[in-house]
Structure formats: structure tokens, C-alpha cells
Coordinates of C-alpha atoms and ligand atoms in Angstrom, one line a residue:
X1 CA -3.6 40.7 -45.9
X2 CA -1.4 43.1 -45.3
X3 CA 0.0 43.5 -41.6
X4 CA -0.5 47.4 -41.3
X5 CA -3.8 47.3 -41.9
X6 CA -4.5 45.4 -38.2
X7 CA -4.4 47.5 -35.5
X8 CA -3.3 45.0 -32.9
X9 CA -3.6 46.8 -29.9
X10 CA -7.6 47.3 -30.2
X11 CA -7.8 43.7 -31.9
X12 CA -6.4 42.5 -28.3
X13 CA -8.5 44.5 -25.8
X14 CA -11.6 43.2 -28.0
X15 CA -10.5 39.6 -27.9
X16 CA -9.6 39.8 -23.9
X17 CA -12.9 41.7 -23.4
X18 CA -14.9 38.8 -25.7
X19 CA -13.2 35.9 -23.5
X20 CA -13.5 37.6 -19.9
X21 CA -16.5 36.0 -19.3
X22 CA -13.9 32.3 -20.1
X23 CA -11.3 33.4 -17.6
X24 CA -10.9 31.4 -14.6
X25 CA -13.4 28.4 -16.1
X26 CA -11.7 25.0 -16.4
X27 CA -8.8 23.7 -14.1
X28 CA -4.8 24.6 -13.3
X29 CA -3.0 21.0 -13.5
X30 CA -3.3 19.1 -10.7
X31 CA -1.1 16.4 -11.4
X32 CA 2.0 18.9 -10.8
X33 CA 1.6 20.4 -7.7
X34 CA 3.5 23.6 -8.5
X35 CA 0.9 24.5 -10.9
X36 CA -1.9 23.9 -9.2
X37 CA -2.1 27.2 -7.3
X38 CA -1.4 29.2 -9.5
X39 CA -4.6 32.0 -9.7
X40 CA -6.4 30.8 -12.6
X41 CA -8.1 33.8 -13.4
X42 CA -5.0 35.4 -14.8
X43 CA -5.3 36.1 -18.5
X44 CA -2.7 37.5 -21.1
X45 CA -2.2 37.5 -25.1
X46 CA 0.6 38.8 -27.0
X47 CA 0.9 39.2 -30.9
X48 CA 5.0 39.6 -32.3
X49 CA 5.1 40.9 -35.6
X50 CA 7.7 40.2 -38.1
X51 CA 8.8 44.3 -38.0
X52 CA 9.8 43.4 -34.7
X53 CA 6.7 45.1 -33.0
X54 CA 5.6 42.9 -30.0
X55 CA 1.7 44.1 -28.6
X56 CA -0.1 42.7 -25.8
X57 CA -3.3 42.6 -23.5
X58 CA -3.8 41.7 -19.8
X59 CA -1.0 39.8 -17.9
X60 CA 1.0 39.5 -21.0
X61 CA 4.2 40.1 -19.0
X62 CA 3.6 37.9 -16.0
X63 CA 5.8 34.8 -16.8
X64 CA 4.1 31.1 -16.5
X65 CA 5.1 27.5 -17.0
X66 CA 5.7 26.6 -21.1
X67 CA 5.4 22.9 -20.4
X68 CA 5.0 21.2 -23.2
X69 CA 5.3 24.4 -25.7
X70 CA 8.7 23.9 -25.7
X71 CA 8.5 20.6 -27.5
X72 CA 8.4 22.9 -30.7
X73 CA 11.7 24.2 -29.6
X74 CA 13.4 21.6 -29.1
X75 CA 12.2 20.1 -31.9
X76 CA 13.4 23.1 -34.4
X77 CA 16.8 22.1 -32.8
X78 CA 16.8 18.7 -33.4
X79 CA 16.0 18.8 -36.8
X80 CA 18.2 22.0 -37.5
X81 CA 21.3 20.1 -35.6
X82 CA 20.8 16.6 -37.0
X83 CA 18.5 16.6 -40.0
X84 CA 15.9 14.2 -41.0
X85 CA 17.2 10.7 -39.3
X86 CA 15.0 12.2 -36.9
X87 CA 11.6 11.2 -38.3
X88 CA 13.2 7.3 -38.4
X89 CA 12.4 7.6 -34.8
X90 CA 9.1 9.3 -34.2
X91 CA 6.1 9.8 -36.6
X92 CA 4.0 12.9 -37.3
X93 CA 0.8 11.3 -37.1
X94 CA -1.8 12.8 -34.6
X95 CA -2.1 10.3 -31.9
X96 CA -6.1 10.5 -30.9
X97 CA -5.0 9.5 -27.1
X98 CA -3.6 11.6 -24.3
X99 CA -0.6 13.1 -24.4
X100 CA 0.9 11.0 -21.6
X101 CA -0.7 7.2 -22.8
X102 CA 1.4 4.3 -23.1
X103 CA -1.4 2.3 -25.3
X104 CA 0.0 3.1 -28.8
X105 CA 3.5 2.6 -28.4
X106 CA 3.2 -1.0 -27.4
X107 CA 1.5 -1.8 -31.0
X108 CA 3.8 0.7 -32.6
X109 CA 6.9 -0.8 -31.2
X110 CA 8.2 1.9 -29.4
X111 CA 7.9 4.6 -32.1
X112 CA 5.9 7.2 -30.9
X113 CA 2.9 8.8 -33.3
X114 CA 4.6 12.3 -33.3
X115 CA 7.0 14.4 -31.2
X116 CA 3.9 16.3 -29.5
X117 CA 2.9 13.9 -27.4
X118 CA 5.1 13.2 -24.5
X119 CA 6.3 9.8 -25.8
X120 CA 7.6 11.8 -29.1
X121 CA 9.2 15.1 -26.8
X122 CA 11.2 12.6 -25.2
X123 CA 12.5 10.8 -28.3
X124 CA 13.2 14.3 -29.6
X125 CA 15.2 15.5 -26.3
X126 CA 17.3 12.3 -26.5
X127 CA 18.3 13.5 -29.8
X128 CA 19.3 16.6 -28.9
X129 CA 21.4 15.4 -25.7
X130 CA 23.3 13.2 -28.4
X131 CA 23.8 16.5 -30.4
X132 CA 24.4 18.9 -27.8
X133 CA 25.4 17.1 -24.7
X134 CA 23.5 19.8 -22.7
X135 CA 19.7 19.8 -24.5
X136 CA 18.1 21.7 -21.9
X137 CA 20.6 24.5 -21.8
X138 CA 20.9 24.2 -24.8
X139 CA 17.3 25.0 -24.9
X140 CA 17.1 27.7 -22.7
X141 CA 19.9 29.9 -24.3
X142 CA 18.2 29.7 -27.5
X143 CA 14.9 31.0 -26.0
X144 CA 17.0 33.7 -24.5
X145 CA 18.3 34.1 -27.8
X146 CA 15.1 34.7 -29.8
X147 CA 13.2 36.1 -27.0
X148 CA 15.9 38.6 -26.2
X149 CA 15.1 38.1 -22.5
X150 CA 18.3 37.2 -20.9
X151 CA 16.6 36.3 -17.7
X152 CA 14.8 33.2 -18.9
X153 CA 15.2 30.4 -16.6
X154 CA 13.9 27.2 -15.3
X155 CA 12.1 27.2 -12.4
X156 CA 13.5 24.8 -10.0
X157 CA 10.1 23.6 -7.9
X158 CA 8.6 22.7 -11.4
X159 CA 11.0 20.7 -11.9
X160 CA 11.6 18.8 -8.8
X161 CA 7.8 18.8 -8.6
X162 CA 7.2 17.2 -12.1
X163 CA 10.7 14.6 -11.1
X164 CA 8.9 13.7 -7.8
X165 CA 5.5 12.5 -10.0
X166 CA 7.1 11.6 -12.7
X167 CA 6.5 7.9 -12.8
X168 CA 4.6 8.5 -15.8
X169 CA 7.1 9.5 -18.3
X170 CA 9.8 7.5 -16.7
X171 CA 7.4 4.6 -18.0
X172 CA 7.4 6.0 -21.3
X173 CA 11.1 6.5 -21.4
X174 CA 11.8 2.8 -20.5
X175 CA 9.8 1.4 -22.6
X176 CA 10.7 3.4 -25.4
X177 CA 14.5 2.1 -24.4
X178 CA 13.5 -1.3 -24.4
X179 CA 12.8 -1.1 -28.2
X180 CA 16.1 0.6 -29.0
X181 CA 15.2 4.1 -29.0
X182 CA 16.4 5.8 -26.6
X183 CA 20.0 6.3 -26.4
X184 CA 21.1 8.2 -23.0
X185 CA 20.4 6.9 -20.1
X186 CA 16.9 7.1 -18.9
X187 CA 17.5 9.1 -15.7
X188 CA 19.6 11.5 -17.6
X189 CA 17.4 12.0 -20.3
X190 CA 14.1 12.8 -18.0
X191 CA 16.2 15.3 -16.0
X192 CA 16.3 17.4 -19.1
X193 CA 12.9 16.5 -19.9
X194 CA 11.9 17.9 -16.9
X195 CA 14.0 20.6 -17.3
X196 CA 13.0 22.2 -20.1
X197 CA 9.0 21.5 -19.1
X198 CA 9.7 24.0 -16.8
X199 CA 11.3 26.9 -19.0
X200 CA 9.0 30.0 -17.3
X201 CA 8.3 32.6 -20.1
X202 CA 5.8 35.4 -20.4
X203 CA 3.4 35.9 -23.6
X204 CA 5.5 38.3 -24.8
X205 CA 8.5 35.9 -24.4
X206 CA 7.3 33.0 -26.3
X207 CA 5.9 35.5 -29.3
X208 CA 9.0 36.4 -29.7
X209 CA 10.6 33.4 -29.2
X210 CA 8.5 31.8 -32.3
X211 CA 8.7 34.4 -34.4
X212 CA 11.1 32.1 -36.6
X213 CA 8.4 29.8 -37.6
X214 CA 6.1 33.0 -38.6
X215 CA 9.3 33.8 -40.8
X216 CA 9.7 31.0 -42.7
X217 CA 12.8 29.7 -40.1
X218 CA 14.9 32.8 -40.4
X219 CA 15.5 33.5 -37.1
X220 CA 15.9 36.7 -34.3
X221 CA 19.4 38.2 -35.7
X222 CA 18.8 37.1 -39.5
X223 CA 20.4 34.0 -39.9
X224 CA 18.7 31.1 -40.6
X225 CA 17.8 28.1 -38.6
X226 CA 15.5 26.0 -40.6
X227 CA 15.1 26.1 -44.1
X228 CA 12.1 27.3 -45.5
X229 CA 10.5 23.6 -46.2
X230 CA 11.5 22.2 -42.1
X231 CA 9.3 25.5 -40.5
X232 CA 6.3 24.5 -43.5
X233 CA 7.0 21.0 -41.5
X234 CA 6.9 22.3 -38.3
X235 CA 3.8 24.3 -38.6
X236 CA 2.5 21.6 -40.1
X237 CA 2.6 18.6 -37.2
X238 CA 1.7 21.9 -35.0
X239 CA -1.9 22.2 -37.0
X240 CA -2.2 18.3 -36.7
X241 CA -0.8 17.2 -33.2
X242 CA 0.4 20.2 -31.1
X243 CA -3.0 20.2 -29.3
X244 CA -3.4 16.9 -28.1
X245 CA -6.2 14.5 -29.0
X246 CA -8.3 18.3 -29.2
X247 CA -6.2 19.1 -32.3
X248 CA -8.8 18.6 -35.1
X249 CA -11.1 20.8 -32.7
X250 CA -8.3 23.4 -32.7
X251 CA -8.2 23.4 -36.4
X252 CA -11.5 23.4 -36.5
X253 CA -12.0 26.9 -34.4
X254 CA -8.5 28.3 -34.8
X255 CA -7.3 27.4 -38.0
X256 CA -3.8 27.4 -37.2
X257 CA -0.5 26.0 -35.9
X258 CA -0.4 26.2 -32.1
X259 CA 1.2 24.5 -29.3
X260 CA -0.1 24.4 -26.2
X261 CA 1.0 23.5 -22.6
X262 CA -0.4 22.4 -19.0
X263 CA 0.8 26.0 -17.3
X264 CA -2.4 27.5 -19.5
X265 CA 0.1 28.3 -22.6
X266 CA -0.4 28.4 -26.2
X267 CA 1.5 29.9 -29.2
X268 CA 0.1 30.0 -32.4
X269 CA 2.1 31.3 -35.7
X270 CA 0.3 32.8 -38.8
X271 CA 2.9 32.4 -41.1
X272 CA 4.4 35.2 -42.9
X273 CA 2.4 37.5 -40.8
X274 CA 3.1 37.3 -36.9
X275 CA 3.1 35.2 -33.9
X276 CA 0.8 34.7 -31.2
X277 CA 1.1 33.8 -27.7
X278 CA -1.8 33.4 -25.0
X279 CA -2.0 32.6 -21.4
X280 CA -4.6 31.6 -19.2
X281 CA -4.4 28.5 -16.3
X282 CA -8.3 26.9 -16.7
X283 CA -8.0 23.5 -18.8
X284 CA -10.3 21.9 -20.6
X285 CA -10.4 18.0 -20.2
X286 CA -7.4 17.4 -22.9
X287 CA -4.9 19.7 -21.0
X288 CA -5.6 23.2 -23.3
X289 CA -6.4 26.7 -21.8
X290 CA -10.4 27.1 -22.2
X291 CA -9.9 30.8 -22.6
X292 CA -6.5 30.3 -24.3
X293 CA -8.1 28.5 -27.4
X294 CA -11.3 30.6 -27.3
X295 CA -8.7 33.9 -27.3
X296 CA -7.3 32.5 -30.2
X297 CA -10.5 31.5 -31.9
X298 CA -11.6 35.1 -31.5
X299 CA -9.2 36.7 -33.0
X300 CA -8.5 34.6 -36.2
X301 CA -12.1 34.7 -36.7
X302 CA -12.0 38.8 -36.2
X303 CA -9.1 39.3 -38.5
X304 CA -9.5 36.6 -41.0
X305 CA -5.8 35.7 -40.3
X306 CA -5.6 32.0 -40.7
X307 CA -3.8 29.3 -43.1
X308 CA -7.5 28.6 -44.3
Ligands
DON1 O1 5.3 15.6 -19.2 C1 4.5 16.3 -18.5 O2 3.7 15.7 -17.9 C2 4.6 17.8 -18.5 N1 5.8 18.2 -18.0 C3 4.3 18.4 -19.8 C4 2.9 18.3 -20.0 C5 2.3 19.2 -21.0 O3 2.3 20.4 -21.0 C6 1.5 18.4 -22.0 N2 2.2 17.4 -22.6 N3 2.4 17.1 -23.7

């Protein structure tokens, strides 16, 4: 369908008028402090368009915690800084379980099901400090770079607040370590975990920011970051695993590749077409914004944009 015949701006009043009724149901995180008071009756959606147009509804500026969004950044980084050897390390298999268990990787020898779950994000991140040396600045400047928001940052009481409960991941780290893959040290590697968990962005941010996997992996200035087959395989394990074990559901109502977070974040891509991003703190029982997903449900099944 052809872009110009959308007209975003009343598509995203109707959608945030549809979901009002959604805002403030379901829960912040509780298990990071820092994100448990945040007002969860705050809603925003942005849609970037590949013209460069960025549109948006509600608190569409108001910047939140990514989480565990940017575990589709850094994996675009990994794989466009190392290559394949990648997926020797982690699968692309949705896992069915949480996105912080332990239970699989002990019967899959430290090999976690895909680089969605927090298992896999850490696997990834250790690639990328081999790479880089620096993955979560590394990170951040390339957010900055394709958001074209210099004044991305981390947000320091996330992080020390996620290091402080951390006991989790650190779990997942070791254990991973103890079958050989892992390669930094642990301590190291969950500082940057944490790190880049904590990356604050606003919807209009992070539509921007994945505007490269709406176009094909060419990115902000032009030149390319992923050939045209690695963002197909991106999008891809997004549709399958970037939604936790509620990913078929996702599918199911959204019908596209989205990532989503703890802050109440989710960015979706229609490829060739435009990017979404949506905001809202209220979680459902697998960790994903209950107006977020019903924002996004909305307005695929208004426009007809989807992959199906
Ligand atoms: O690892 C954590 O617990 C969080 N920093 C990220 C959580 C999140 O958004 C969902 N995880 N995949």
C-alpha cells in the first residue's frame, strides 16, 4: 500500500482514543525499583516513515526506560561487526519460558534459545565487548546516531538499580561461562548489560532509531549497516521471540516484528513502509505494555499494514 495514502496523524489520535480506556491497566515493573513509580497512566505512539517524517500521539516525547528493546540494537551490531559466528552461540528459536529463566539453558548446555531472552542479550553483548571494547557506548552513540538525538543517555539509577537486583542475570551469566560461552569477565559484561537496559529514549527516539530495519538495513545517513538478508533476519526472530513467551499472541494480534521492554516500550517495524514505537508502563503477566500491544493491534488492524 502506498505510504501517502495513510494519514498518520488521524490514524494515531484514533488508535490512542480506541486504547484510552487500556491506559493505566496492568503493572510498572516491580522487580526494578526505578520503574516502579513511574505514572503508569502515561501513554504515547510514534510512527517514522522512511521520507524521514516522524508523527506522534500523547506523550510521544516523554523519554522512558528501552530495557530490553535495545537487545535489537545490539544485536544489529553484532552481527554487522562480526558476522554469522554469532548464531554458533545462541539460537533463534522462541523460548516458551520467561525471559529471565534458567530452566532451558541447563538442557541446552549453555546455548541460549535466542538473543531475546535475557540469556541470549547477554551472549550477544559479550560479543560486542570482544568487538568493540566499549558495547554499551558503543550502543548508545549509534542510537544517537539514527535517532539524531544527541542527548541520549543512560540513566544512572536504572542502572545501579537493576546492578543492586541483579542476582538474576548474574546467574545466567555464570552459568552460561561455565559452558564456555562467555568470554569477558562476568562482572564486566553485566555492567554493560545493565548499561544499555537503561538507554532512556522517547517514542519518537526509538522510531527513528529503527528505521533501518523498516529499510531493509540501510541506515539514518544512507550507508548501509546490514545487508538486505541480516534485517529479513532480524525482523524475523523479532515476529518469533522479541515478545517473550507472549510472542505467538503478538503475531497473532499484531502481525508484526516488535520488541518490547519492562519500561512499557515496544517498537514494531513494517518493513518497507515505516516504524513504529509505543509507550505505556501497565504490563501484562509476560512483561509487555497491555495498551502498548493493544495500540499496536489497533492500528495494523485499521490500516491493513502488516507482513500478513
Ligand atoms: O534483564 C533485565 O531484567 C532487564 N534489565 C531487562 C528486562 C526486559 O525489558 C525484558 N527482558 N528481556
Amino acid at each position: 500500500m502506498d505510504a501517502a495514502a495513510f494519514d498518520y496523524p488521524a490514524l494515531l489520535e484514533r488508535v490512542a482514543r480506541d486504547v484510552a480506556p487500556l491506559t493505566g491497566s496492568g503493572t510498572p515493573a516491580e522487580y526494578i525499583p526505578a520503574l516502579a513509580s513511574v505514572d503508569p497512566r502515561q501513554f504515547g505512539m510514534a510512527v517514522a516513515d522512511l521520507d524521514g517524517n516522524v508523527f506522534g500521539v500523547g506523550d510521544w516525547q516523554v523519554p522512558f526506560s528501552t530495557q530490553s528493546i535495545t537487545k535489537v540494537f545490539t544485536l544489529a551490531l553484532a552481527l554487522a561487526q562480526g558476522g554469522d559466528s554469532l548464531w554458533e552461540r545462541v539460537g533463534r528459536e522462541p523460548s516458551g519460558n520467561p525471559f529471565n529463566s534458567l530452566v532451558q539453558l541447563e538442557y541446552e548446555n549453555g546455548v541460549p534459545r535466542n538473543p531475546f531472552i535475557n540469556a541470549g542479550a547477554l551472549v550477544v553483548t559479550d560479543r560486542l565487548q570482544t568487538l568493540t571494547g566499549d558495547a554499551s557506548s558503543e550502543l548508545l552513540d549509534f542510537l544517537r546516531q539514527e535517532s539524531g538525538n544527541p542527548d541520549l543517555g543512560f540513566d544512572a539509577e536504572v542502572a545501579a538499580s537493576e546492578q543492586e537486583n541483579g542476582h538474576r542475570n548474574a546467574a545466567v551469566a555464570h552459568f552460561m561461562a561455565s559452558y564456555g560461552n562467555i568470554d569477558n569477565p562476568v562482572p564486566a559484561l553485566l555492567e554493560h548489560y545493565f548499561w544499555q537496559c537503561s538507554i532512556e529514549m522517547s517514542c519518537a527516539d526509538l522510531a527513528r532509531a529503527g528505521r533501518f530495519l523498516a529499510r531493509h538495513g540501510l541506515r539514518a545517513d544512507g550507508s548501509r549497516l546490514l545487508t538486505r538478508s541480516e534485517a529479513k533476519q532480524i525482523n524475523a526472530v523479532m515476529l518469533t521471540c522479541g515478545t517473550y513467551d507472549a510472542a505467538g499472541e503478538f503475531a497473532y494480534r499484531v502481525g508484526l516484528p516488535g520488541k518490547s521492554g519492562v519500561g512499557g516500550g515496544i517498537v514494531a517495524v513494517v518493513p518497507g513502509q515505516c516504524t513504529l514505537a509505543v509507550w505505556s508502563p501497565g504490563l501484562d503477566a509476560q512483561g509487555n505494555s497491555v495498551a502498548g500491544v493493544a495500540a499496536l493491534d489497533r492500528f495494523t488492524t485499521l490500516t491493513g499494514l502488516s507482513v500478513f
